[in-house]
PDB file of C-alpha atoms and ligand atoms in Angstrom:
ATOM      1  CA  UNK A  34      -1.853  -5.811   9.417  1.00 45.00           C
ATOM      2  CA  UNK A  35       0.269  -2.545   9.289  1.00 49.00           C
ATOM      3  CA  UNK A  36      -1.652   0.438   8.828  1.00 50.00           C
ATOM      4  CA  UNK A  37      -0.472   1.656   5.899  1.00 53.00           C
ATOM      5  CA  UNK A  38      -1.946  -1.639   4.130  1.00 55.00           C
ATOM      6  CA  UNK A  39      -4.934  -1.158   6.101  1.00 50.00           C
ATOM      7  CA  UNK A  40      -5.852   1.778   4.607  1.00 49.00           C
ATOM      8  CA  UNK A  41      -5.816   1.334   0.741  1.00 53.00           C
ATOM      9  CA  UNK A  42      -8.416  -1.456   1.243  1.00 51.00           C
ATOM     10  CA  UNK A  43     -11.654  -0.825  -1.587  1.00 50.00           C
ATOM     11  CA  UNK A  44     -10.183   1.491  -3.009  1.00 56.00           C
ATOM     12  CA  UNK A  45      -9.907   0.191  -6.593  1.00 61.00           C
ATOM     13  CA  UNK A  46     -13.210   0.336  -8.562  1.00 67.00           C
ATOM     14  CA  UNK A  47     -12.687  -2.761 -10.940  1.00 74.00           C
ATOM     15  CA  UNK A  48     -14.700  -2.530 -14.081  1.00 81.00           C
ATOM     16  CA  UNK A  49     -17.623  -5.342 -14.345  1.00 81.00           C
ATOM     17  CA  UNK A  50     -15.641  -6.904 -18.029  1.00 81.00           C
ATOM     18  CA  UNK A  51     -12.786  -7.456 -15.673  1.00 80.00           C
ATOM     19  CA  UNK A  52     -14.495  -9.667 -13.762  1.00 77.00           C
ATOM     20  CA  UNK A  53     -15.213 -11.880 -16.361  1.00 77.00           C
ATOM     21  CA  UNK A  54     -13.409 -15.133 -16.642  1.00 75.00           C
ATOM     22  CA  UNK A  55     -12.550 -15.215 -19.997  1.00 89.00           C
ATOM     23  CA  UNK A  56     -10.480 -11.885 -19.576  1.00 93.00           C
ATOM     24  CA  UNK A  57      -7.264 -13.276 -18.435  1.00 96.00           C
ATOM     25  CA  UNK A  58      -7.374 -15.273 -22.163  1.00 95.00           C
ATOM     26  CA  UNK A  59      -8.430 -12.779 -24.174  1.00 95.00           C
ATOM     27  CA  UNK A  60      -5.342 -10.920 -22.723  1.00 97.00           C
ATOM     28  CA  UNK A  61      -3.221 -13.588 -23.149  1.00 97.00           C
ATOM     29  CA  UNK A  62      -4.038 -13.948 -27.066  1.00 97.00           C
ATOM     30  CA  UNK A  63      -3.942 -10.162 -27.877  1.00 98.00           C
ATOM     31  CA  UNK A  64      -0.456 -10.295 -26.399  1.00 98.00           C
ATOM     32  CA  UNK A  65       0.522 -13.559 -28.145  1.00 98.00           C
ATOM     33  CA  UNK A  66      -1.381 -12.153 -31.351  1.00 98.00           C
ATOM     34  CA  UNK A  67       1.312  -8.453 -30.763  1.00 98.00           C
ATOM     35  CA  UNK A  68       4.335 -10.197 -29.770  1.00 98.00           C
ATOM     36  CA  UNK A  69       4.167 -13.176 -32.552  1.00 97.00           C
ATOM     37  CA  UNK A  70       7.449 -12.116 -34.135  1.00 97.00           C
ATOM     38  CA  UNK A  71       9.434 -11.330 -30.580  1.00 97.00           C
ATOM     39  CA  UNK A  72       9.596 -14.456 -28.910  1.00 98.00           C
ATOM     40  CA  UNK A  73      11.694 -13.299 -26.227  1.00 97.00           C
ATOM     41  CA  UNK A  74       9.398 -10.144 -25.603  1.00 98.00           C
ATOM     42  CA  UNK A  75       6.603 -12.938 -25.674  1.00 98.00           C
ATOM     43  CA  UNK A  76       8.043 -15.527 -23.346  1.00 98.00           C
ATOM     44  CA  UNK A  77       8.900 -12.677 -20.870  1.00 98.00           C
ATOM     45  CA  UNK A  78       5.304 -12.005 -21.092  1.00 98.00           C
ATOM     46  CA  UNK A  79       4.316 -15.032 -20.700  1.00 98.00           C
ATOM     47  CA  UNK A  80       6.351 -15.763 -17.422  1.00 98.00           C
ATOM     48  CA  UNK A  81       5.196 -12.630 -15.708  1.00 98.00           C
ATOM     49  CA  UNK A  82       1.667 -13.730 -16.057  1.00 98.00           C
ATOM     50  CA  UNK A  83       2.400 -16.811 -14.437  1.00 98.00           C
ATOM     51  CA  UNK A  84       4.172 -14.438 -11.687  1.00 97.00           C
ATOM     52  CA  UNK A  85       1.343 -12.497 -11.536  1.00 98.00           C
ATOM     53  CA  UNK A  86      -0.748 -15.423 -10.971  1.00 97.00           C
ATOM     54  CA  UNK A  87       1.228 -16.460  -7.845  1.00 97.00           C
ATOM     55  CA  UNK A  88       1.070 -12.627  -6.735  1.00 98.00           C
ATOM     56  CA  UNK A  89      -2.827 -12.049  -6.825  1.00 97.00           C
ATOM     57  CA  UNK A  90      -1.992 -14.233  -3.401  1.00 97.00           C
ATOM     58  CA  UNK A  91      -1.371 -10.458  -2.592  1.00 97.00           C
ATOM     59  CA  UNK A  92      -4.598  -8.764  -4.173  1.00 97.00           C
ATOM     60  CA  UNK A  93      -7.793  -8.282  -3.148  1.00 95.00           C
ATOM     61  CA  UNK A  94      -9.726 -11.565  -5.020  1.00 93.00           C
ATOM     62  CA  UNK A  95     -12.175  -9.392  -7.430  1.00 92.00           C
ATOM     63  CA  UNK A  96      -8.650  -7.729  -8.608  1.00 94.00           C
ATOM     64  CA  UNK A  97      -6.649 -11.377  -9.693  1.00 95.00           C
ATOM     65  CA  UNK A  98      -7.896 -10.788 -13.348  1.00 95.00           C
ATOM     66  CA  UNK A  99      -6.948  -7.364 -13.389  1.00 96.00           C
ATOM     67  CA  UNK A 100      -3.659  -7.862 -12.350  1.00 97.00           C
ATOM     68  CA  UNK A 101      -3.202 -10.966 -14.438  1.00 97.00           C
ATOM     69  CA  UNK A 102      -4.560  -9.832 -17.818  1.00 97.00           C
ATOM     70  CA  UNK A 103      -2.135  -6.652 -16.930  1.00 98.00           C
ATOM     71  CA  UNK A 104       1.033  -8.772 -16.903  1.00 98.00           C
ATOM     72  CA  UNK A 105       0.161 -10.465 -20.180  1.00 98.00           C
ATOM     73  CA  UNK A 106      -0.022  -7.146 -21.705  1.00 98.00           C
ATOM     74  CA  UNK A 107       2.263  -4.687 -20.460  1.00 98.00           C
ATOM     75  CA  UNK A 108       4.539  -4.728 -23.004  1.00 98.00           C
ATOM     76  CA  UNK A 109       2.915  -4.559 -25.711  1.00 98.00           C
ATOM     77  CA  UNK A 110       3.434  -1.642 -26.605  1.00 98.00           C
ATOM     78  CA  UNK A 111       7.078  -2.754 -27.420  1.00 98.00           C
ATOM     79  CA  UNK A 112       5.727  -4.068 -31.015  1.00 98.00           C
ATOM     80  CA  UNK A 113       6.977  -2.242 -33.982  1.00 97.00           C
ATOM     81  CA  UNK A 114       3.585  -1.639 -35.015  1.00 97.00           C
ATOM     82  CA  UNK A 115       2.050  -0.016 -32.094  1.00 98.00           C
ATOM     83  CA  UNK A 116       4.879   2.528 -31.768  1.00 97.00           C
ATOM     84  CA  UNK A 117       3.789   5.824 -31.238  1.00 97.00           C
ATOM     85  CA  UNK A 118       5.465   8.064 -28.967  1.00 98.00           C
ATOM     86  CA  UNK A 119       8.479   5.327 -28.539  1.00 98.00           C
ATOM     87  CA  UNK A 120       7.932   4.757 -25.022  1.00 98.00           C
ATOM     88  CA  UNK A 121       5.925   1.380 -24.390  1.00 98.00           C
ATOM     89  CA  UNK A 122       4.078   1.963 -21.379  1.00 98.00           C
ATOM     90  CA  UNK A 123       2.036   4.854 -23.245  1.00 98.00           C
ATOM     91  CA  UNK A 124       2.122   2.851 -26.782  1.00 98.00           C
ATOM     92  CA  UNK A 125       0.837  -0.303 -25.024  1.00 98.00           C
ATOM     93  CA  UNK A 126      -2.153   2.128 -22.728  1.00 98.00           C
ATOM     94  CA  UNK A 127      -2.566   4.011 -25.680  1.00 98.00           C
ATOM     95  CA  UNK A 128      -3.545   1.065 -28.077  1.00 98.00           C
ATOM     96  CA  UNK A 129      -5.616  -0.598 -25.233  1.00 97.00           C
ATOM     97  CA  UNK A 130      -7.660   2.428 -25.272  1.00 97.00           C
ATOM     98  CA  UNK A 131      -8.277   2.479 -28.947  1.00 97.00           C
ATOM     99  CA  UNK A 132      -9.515  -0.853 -29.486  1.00 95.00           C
ATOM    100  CA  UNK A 133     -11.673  -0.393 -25.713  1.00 93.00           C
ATOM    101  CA  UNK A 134     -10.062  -2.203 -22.816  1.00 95.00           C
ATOM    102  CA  UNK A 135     -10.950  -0.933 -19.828  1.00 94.00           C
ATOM    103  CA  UNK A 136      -9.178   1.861 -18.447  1.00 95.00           C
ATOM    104  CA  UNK A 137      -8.097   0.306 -15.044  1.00 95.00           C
ATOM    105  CA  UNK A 138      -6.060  -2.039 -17.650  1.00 97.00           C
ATOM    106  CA  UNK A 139      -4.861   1.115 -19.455  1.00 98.00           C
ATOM    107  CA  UNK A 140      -3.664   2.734 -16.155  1.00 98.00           C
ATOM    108  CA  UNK A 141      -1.553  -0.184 -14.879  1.00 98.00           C
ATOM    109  CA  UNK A 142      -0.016  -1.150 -17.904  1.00 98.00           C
ATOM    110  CA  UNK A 143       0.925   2.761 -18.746  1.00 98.00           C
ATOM    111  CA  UNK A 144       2.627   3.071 -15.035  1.00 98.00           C
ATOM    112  CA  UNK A 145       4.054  -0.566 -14.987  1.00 98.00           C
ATOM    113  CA  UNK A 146       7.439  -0.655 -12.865  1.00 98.00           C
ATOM    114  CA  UNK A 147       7.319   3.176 -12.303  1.00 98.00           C
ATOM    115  CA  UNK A 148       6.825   4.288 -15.957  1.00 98.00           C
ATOM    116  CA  UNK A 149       6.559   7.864 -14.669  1.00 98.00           C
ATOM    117  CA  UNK A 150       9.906   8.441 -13.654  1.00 98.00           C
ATOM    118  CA  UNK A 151      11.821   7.308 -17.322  1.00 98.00           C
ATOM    119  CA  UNK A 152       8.257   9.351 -18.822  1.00 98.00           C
ATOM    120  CA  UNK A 153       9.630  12.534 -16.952  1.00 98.00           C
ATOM    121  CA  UNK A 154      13.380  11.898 -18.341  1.00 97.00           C
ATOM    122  CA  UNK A 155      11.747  11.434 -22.271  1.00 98.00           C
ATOM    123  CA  UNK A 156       9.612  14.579 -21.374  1.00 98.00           C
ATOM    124  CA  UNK A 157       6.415  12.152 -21.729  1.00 98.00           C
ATOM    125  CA  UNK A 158       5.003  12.895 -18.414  1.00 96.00           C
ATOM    126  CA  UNK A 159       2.027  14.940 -19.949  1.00 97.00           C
ATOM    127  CA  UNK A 160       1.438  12.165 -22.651  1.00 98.00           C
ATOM    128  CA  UNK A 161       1.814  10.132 -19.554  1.00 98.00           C
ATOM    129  CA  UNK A 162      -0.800  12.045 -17.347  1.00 98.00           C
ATOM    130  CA  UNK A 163      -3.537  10.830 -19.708  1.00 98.00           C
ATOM    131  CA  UNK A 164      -3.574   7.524 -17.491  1.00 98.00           C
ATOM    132  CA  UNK A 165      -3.803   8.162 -14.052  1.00 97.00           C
ATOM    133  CA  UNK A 166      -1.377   6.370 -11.154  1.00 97.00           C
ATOM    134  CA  UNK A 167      -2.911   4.733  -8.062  1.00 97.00           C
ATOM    135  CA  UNK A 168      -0.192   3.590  -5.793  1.00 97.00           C
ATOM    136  CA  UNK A 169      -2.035   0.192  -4.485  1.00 98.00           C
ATOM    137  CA  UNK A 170      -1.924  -3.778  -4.223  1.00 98.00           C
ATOM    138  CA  UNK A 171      -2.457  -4.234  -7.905  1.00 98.00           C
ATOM    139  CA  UNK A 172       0.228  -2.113  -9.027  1.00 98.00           C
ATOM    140  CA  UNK A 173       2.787  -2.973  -6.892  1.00 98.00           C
ATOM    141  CA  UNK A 174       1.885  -6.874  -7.521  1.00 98.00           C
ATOM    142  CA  UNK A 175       2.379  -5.958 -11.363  1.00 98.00           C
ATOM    143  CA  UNK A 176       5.429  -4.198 -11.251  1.00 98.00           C
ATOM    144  CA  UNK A 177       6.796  -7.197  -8.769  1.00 98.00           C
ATOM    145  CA  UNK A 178       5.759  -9.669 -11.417  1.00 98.00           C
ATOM    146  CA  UNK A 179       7.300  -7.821 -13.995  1.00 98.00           C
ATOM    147  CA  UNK A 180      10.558  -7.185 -11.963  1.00 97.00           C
ATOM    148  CA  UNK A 181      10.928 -10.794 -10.601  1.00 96.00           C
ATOM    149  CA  UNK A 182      11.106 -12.099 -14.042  1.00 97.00           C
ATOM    150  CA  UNK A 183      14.275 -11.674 -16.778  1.00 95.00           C
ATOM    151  CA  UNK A 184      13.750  -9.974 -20.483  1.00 94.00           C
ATOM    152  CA  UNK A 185      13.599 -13.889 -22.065  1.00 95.00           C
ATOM    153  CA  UNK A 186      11.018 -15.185 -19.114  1.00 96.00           C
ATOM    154  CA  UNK A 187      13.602 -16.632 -16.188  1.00 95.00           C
ATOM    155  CA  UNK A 188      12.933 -16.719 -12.881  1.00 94.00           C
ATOM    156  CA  UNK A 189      14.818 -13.331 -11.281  1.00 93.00           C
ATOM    157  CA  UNK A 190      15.714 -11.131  -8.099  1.00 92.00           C
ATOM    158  CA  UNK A 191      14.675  -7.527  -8.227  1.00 93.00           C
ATOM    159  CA  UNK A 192      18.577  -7.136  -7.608  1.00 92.00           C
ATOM    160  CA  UNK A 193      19.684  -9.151 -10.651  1.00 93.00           C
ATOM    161  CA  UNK A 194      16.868  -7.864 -12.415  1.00 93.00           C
ATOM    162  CA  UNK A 195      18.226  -4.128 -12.285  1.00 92.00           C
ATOM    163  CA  UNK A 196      21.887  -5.025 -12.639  1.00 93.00           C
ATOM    164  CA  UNK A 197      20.513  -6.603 -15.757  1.00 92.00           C
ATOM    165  CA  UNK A 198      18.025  -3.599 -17.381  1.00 92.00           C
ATOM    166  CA  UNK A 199      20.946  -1.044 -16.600  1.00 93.00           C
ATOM    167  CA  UNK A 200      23.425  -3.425 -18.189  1.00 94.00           C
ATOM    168  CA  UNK A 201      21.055  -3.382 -21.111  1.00 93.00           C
ATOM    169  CA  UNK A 202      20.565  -0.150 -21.320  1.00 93.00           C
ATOM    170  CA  UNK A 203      23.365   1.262 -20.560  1.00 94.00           C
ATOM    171  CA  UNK A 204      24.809   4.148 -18.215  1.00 92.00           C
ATOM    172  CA  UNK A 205      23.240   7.035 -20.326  1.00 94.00           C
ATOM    173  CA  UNK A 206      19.875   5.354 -20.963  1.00 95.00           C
ATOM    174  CA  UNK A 207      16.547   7.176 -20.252  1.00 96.00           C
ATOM    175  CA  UNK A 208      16.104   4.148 -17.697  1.00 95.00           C
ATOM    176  CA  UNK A 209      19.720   4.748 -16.270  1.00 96.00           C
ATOM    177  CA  UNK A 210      18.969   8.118 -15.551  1.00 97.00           C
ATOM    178  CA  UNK A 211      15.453   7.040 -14.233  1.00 97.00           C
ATOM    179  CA  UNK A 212      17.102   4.861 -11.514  1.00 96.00           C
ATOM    180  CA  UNK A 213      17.866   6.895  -8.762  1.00 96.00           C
ATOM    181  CA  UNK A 214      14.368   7.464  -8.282  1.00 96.00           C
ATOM    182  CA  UNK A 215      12.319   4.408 -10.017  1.00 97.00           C
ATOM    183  CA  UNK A 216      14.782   2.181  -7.800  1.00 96.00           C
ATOM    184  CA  UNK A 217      13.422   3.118  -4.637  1.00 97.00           C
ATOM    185  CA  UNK A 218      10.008   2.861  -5.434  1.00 97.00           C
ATOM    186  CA  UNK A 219      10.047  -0.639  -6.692  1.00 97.00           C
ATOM    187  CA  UNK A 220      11.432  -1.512  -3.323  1.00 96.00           C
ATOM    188  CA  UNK A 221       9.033  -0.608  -1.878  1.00 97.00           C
ATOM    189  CA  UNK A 222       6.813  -2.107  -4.107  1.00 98.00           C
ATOM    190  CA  UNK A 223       8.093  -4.935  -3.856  1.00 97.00           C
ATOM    191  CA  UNK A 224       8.612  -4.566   0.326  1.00 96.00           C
ATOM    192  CA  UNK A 225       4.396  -4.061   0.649  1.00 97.00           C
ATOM    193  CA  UNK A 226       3.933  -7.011  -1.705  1.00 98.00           C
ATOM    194  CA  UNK A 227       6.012  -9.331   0.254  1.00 96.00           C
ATOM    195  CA  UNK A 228       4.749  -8.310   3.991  1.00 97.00           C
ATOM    196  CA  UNK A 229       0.577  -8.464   1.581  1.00 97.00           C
ATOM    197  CA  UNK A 230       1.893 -12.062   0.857  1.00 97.00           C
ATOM    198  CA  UNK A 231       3.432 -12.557   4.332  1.00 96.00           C
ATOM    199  CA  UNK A 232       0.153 -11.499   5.848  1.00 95.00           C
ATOM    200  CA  UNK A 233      -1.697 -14.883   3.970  1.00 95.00           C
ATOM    201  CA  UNK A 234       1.320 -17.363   5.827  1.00 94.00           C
ATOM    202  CA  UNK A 235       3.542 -17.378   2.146  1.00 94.00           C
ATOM    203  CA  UNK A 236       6.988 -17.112   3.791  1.00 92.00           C
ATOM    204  CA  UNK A 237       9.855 -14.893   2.287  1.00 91.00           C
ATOM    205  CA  UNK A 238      11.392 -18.565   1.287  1.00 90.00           C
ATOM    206  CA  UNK A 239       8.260 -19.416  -0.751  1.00 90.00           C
ATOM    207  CA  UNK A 240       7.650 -15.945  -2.423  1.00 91.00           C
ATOM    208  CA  UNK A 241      11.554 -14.882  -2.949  1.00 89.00           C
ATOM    209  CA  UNK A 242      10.931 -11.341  -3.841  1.00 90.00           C
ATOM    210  CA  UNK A 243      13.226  -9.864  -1.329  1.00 84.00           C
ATOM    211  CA  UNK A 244      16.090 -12.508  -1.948  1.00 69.00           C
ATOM    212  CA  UNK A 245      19.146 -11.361  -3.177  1.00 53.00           C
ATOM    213  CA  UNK A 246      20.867 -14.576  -4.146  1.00 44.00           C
ATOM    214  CA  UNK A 247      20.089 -16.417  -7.403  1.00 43.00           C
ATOM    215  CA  UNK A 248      16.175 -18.027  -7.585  1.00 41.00           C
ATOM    216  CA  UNK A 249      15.296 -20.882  -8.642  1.00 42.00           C
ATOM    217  CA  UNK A 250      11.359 -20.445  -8.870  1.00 42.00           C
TER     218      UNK A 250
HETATM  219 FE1  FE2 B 339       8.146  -6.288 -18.687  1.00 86.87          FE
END
């Protein structure tokens, strides 16, 4: 194992409600319970749990519900009714924090798919700051999960999966404007996750993060 990987090893403190096994469902029905009347939002969710499922291959195993219960709710804070500051990472961590979910949850799901770079376009990085970013296997699993699956819940490259959210967007977008840094970090991201998944004999075939050609997961 590179160094680099070596190093980050126990370094996540995972709350003891985390561990429970009922967490991953009580995630999953918040999120189906937020997202009732956005279907797409919902199935997208949906799919990148099942991602992150495959991807806590890449976790340490006291962190699979963490990263798990993360995917089902990192968008949350897309629903009309949890808007706040108008930027979901914050609106979802911020409304997991009300109603007392862990902040480890409230962390990951506030810097999902490198939140802090659009936050410092929208001028959110102090409302941001409120949730602390740890650059480790969870995070980068989530943000893989998240990026490896298409806004209605399709299987997806990282590639397509960018051509797609600036498409979306569009040029002049908080996100657009984002991209020249967030891009680089999710590679990476998704480079450590694939040599973490590597490292447990799951081939680049098998885990198709790094393809660039359409996936058929
Ligand atoms: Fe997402």
């Amino acid at each position: 194992m590179s160094h680099h990987l070596q190093a980050e090893k126990n370094t996540i403190q995972i709350d003891e409600r985390l561990q429970m096994p009922q967490m991953v469902a009580i995630a999953a029905d918040l999120t189906q319970h937020i997202l009732d009347s956005d279907p797409d939002r919902l199935a997208h969710s949906k799919a990148a749990a099942r991602r992150a499922e495959f991807l806590t291959l890449a976790v340490e195993p006291k962190c699979a519900a963490l990263l798990v219960a993360a995917a089902w709710l990192h968008d949350i804070g897309y629903a009309p009714g949890l808007r706040d500051t108008g930027f979901h990472p914050i609106d979802g961590a911020r409304h997991l924090q009300t109603i007392g979910w862990p902040p480890a949850i409230c962390n990951l799901v506030a810097h999902h798919s490198g939140a802090r770079f659009v936050a410092r376009v929208l001028q959110l990085n102090r409302q941001l700051e409120a949730y602390p970013f740890s650059q480790d296997a969870v995070s980068d699993a989530l943000t893989v999960a998240d990026q490896t699956t298409g806004p209605h819940g399709e299987a997806i490259t990282i590639e397509e999966r960018m051509r797609d959210m600036l498409r979306r967007h569009g040029p002049d977008s908080p996100n657009a404007l984002a991209h020249p840094l967030r891009e680089p970090y999710i590679r990476a991201a998704a480079s450590r996750v694939a040599e973490r998944l590597e490292h447990t004999g799951i081939d680049r075939a098998r885990h198709r993060i790094l393809t660039t050609g359409l996936s058929d997961r």
